[in-house]
PDB file of C-alpha atoms in Angstrom:
ATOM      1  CA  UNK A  13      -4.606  -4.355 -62.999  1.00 45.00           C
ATOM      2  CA  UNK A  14      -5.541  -5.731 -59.713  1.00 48.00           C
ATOM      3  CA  UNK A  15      -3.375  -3.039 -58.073  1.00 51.00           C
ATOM      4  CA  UNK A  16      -5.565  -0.599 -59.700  1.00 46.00           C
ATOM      5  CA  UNK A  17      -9.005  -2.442 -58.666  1.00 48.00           C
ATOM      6  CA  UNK A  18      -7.223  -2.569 -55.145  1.00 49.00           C
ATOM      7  CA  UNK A  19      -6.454   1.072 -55.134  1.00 46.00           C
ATOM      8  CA  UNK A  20      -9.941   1.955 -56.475  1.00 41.00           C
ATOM      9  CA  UNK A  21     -11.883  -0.121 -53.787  1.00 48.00           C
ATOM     10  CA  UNK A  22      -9.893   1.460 -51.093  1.00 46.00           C
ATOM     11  CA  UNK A  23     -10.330   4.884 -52.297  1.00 40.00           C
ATOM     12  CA  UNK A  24     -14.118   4.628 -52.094  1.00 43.00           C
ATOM     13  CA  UNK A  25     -13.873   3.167 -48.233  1.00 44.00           C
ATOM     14  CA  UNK A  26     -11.512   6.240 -47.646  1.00 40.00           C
ATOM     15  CA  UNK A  27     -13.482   8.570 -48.983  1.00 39.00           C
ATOM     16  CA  UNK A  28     -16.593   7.423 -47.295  1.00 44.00           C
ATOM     17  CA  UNK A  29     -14.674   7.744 -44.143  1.00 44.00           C
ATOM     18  CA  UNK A  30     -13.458  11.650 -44.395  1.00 45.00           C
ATOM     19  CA  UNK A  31     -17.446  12.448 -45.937  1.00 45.00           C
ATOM     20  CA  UNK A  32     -18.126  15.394 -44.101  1.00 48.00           C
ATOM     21  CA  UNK A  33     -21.012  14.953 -42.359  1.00 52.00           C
ATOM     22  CA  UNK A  34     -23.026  17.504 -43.321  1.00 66.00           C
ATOM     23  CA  UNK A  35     -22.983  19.737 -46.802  1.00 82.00           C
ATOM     24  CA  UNK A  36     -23.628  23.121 -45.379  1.00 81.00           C
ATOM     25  CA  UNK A  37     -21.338  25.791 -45.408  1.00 79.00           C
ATOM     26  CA  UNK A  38     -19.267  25.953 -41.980  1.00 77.00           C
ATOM     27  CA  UNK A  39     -19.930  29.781 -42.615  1.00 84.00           C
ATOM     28  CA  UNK A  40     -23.704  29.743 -43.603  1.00 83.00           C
ATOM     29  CA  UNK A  41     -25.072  31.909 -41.175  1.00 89.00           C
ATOM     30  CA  UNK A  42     -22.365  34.521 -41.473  1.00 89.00           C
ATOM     31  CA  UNK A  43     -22.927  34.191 -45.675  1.00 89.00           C
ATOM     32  CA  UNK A  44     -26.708  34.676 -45.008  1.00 93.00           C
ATOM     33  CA  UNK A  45     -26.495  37.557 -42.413  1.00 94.00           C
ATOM     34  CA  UNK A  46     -23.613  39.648 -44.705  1.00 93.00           C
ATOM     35  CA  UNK A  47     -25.621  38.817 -47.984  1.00 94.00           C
ATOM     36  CA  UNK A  48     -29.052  39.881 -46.537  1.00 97.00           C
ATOM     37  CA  UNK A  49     -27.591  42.946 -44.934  1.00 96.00           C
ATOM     38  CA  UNK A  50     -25.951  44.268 -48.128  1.00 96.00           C
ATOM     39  CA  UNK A  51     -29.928  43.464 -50.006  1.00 98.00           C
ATOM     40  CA  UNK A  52     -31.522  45.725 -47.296  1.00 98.00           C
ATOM     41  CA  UNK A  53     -29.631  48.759 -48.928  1.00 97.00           C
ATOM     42  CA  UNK A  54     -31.288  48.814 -52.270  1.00 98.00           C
ATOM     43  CA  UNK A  55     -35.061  48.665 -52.552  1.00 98.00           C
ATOM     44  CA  UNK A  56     -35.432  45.169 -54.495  1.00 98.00           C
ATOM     45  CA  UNK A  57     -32.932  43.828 -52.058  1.00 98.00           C
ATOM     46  CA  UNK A  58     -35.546  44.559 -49.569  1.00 98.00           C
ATOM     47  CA  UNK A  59     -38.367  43.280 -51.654  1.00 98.00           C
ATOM     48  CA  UNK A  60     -36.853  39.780 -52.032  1.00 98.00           C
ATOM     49  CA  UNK A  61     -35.991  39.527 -48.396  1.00 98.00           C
ATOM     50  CA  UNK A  62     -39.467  40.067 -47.731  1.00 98.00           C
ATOM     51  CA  UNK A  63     -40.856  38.115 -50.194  1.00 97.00           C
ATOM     52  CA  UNK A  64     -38.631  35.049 -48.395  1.00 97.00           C
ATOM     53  CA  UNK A  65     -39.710  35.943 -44.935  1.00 97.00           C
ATOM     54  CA  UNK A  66     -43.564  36.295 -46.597  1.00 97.00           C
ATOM     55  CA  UNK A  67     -43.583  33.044 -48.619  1.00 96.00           C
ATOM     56  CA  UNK A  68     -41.450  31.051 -45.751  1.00 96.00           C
ATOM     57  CA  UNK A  69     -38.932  30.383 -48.343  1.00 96.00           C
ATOM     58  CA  UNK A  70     -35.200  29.340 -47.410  1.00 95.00           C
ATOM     59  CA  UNK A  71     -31.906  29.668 -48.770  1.00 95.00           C
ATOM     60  CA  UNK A  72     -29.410  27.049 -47.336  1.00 94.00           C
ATOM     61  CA  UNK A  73     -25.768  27.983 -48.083  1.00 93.00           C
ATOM     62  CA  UNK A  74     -23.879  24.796 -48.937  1.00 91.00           C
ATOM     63  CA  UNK A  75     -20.363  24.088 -50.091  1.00 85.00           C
ATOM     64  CA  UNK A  76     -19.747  24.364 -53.811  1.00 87.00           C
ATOM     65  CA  UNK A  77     -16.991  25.057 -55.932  1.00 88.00           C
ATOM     66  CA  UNK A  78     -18.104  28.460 -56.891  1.00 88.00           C
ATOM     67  CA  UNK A  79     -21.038  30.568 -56.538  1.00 88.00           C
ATOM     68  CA  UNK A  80     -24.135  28.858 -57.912  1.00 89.00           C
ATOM     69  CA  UNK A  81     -27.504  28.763 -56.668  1.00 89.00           C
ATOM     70  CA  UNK A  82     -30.206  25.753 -57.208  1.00 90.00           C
ATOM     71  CA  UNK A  83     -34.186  26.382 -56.566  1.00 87.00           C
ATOM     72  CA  UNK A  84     -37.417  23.798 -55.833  1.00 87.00           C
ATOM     73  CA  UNK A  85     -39.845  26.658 -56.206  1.00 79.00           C
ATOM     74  CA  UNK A  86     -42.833  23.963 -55.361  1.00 84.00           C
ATOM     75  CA  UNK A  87     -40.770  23.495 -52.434  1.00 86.00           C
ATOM     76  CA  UNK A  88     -39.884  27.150 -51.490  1.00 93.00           C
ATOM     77  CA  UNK A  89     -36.820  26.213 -50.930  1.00 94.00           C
ATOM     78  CA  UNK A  90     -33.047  27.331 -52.834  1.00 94.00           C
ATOM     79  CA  UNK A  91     -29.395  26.330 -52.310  1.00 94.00           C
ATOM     80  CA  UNK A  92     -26.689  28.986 -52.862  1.00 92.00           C
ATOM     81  CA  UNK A  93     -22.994  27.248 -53.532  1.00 91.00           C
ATOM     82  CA  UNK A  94     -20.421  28.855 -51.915  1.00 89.00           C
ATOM     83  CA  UNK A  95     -16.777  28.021 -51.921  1.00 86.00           C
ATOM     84  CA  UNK A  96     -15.382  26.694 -48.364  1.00 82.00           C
ATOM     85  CA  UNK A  97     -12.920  29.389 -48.845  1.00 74.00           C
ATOM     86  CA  UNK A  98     -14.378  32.810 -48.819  1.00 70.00           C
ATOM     87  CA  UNK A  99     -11.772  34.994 -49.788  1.00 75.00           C
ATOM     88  CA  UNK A 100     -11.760  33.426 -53.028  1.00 72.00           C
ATOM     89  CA  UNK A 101     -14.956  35.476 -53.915  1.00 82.00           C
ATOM     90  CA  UNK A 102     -16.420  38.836 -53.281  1.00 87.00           C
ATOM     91  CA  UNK A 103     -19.421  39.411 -51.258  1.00 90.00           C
ATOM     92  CA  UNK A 104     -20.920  40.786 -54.253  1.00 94.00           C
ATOM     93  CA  UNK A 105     -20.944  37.638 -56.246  1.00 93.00           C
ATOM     94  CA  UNK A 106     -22.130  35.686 -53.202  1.00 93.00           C
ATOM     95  CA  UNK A 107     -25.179  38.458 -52.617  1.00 95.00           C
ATOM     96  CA  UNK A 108     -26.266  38.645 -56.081  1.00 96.00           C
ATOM     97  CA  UNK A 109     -26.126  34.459 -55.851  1.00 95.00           C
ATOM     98  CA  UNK A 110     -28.697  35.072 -52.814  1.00 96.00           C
ATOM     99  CA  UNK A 111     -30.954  37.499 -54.776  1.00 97.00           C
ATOM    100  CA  UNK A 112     -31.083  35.150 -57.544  1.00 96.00           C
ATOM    101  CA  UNK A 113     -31.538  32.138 -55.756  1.00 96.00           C
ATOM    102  CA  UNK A 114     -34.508  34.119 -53.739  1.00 97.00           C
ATOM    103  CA  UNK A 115     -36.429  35.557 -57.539  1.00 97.00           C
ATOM    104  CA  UNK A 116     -35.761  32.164 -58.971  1.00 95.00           C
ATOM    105  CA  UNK A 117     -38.181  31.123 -55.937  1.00 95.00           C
ATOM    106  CA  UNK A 118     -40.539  34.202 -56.616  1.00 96.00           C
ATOM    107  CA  UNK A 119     -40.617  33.274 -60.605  1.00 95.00           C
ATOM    108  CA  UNK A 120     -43.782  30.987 -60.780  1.00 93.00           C
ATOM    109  CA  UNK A 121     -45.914  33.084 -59.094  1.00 93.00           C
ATOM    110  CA  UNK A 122     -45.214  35.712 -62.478  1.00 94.00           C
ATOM    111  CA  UNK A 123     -45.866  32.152 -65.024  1.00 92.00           C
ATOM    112  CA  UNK A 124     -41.893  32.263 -65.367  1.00 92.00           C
ATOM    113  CA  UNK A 125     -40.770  28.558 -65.294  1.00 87.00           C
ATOM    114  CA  UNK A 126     -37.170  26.689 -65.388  1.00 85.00           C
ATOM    115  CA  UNK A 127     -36.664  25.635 -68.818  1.00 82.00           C
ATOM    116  CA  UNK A 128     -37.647  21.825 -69.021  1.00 80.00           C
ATOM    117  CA  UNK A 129     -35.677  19.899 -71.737  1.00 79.00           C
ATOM    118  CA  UNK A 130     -38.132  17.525 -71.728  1.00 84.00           C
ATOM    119  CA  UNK A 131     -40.655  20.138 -73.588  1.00 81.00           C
ATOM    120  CA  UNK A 132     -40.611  20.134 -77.761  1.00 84.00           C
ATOM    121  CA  UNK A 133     -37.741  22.101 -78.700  1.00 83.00           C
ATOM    122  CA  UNK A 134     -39.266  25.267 -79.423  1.00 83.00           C
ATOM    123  CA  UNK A 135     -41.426  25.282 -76.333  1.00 84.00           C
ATOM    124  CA  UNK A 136     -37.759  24.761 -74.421  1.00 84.00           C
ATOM    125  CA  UNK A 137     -36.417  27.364 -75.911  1.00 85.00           C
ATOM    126  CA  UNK A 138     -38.886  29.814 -75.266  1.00 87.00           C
ATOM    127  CA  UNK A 139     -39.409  29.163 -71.476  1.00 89.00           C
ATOM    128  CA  UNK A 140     -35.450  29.076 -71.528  1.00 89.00           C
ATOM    129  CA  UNK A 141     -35.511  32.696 -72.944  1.00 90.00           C
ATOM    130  CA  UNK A 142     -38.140  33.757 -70.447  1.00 93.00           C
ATOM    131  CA  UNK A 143     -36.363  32.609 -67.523  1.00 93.00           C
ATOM    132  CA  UNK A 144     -33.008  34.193 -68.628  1.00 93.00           C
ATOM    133  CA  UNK A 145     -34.210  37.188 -69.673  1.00 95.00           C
ATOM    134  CA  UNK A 146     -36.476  37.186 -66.009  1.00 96.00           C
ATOM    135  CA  UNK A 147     -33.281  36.525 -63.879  1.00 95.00           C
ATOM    136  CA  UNK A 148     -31.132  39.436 -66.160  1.00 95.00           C
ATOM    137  CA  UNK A 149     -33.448  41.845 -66.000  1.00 97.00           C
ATOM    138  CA  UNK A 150     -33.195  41.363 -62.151  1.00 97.00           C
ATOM    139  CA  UNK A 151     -29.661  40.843 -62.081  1.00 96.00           C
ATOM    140  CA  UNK A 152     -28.805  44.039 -63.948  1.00 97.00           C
ATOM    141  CA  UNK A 153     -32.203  45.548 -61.865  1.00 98.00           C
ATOM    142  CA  UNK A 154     -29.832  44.852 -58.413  1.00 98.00           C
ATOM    143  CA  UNK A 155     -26.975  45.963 -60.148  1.00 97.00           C
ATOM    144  CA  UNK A 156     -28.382  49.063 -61.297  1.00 97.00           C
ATOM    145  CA  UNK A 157     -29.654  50.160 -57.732  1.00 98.00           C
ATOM    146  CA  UNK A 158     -25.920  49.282 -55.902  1.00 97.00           C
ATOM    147  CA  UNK A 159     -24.600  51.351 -58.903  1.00 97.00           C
ATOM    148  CA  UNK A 160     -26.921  54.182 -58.058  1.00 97.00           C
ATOM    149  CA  UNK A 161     -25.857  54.670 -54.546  1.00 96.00           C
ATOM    150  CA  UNK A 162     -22.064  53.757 -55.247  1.00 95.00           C
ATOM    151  CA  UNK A 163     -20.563  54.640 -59.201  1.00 94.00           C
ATOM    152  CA  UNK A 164     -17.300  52.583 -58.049  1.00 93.00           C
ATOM    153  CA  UNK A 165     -19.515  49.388 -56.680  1.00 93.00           C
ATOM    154  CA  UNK A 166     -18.118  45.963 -57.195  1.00 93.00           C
ATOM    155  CA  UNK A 167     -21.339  44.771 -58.566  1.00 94.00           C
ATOM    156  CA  UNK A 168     -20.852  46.218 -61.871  1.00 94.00           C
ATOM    157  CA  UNK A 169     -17.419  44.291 -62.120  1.00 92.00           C
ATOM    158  CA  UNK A 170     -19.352  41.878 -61.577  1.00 91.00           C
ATOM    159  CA  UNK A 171     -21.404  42.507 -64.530  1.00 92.00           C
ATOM    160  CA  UNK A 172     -18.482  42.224 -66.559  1.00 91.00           C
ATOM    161  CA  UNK A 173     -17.031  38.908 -64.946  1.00 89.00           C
ATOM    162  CA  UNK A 174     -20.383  37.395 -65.908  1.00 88.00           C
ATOM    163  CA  UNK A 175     -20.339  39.030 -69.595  1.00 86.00           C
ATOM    164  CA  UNK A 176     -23.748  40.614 -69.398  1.00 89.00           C
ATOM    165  CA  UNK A 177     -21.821  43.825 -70.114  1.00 89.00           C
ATOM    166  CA  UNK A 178     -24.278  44.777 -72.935  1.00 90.00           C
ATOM    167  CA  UNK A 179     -27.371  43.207 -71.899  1.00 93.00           C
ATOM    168  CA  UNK A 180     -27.074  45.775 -68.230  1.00 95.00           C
ATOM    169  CA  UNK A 181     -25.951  48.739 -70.819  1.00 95.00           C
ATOM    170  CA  UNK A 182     -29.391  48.140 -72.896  1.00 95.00           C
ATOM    171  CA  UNK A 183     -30.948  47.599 -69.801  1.00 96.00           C
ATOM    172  CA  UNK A 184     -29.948  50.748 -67.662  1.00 96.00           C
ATOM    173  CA  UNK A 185     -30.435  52.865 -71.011  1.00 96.00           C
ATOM    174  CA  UNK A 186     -34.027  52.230 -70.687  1.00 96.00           C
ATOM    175  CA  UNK A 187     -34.954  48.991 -73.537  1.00 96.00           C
ATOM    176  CA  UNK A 188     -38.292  47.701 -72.964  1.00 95.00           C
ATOM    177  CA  UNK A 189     -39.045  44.112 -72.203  1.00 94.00           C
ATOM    178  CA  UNK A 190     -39.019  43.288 -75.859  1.00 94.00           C
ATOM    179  CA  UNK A 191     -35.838  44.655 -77.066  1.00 94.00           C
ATOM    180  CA  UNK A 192     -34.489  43.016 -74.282  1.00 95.00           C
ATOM    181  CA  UNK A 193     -35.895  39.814 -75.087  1.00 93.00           C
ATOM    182  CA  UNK A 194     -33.945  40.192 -78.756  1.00 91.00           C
ATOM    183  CA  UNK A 195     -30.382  40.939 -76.968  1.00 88.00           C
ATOM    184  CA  UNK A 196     -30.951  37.762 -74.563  1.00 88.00           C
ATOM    185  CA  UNK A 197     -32.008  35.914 -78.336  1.00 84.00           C
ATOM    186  CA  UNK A 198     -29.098  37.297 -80.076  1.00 81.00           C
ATOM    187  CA  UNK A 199     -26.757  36.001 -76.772  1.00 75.00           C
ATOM    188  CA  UNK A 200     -28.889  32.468 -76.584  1.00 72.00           C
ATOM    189  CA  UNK A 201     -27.885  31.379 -80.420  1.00 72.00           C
ATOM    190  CA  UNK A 202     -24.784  33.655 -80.559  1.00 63.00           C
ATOM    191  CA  UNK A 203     -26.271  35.495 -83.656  1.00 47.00           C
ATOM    192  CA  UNK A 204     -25.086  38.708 -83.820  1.00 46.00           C
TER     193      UNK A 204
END
């Protein structure tokens, strides 16, 4: 036993001592430039970019495991996750990471909010079904206009990586808002 306290001591000193020294991606500015570049090709790519540059709002790239993304809206500011090695992910995932990162940012100024779990249950669950169904609409919205200019894109495997296969097929056939809102239900309590 006091091996194992030994052992565990020592492995916090050590670890302390090989901390980097900071969290942001060795890559960041490449991620940001190649991510950015690929969202000036579509026309809500472009809208979200300016919206950033508009609002002052940054995206820091930081390590992460896999792609993830992380917003403080009241502090117009997001972090996009990014594993340290690149080639395990496509550009795609990391760009549509960016564009989400950048609406989560834009969402309060449309009375879209991050669900709270501190609200009364049903008052959770509806701002959590507003806020999904905001960020798939504009998931499958960027999807939709990379798929427009390229059939073969990589954004709509993507799509079916992420299993929003049928919410982007309802979307793309033209479902309004509210039937929408019934798919992302149906997917929310796995009612079918």
């Amino acid at each position: 036993m006091n091996d194992m306290n030994k052992q565990f001591e020592t492995m916090g000193a050590q670890l302390a001592a090989g901390a980097p020294t900071s969290y942001s991606h060795a890559q960041s500015d490449v991620i940001r430039d190649e991510c950015q570049s690929l969202l000036r090709q579509i026309p809500e790519g472009q809208r979200l970019l300016e919206f950033l540059k508009t609002d002052s709002c940054d995206i820091k790239i930081l390590n992460g495991k896999k792609v993830d993304w992380k917003s403080a809206p009241d502090a117009k500011i997001a972090y996009l996750f990014c594993p340290v090695p690149t080639k395990a992910i496509g550009l795609e995932e990391i760009t549509l990471g960016y564009a989400i990162a950048a609406r989560e940012l834009e969402q309060p100024k449309h009375g879209i909010y991050q669900p709270n779990p501190n609200h009364p249950p049903e008052m959770a669950f509806q701002t959590m079904v507003e806020y999904f169904l905001d960020i798939n609409i504009e998931m499958s919205k960027i999807v939709a206009e990379f798929a427009a200019r390229d059939p073969n894109t990589k954004f709509l495997d993507l799509i079916t990586k992420l299993g929003q296969n049928e919410f982007y097929s309802e979307y793309i056939s033209g479902k309004n808002k509210e039937e929408l809102r019934e798919i992302l239900k149906r997917t929310l309590i796995n009612n079918d």
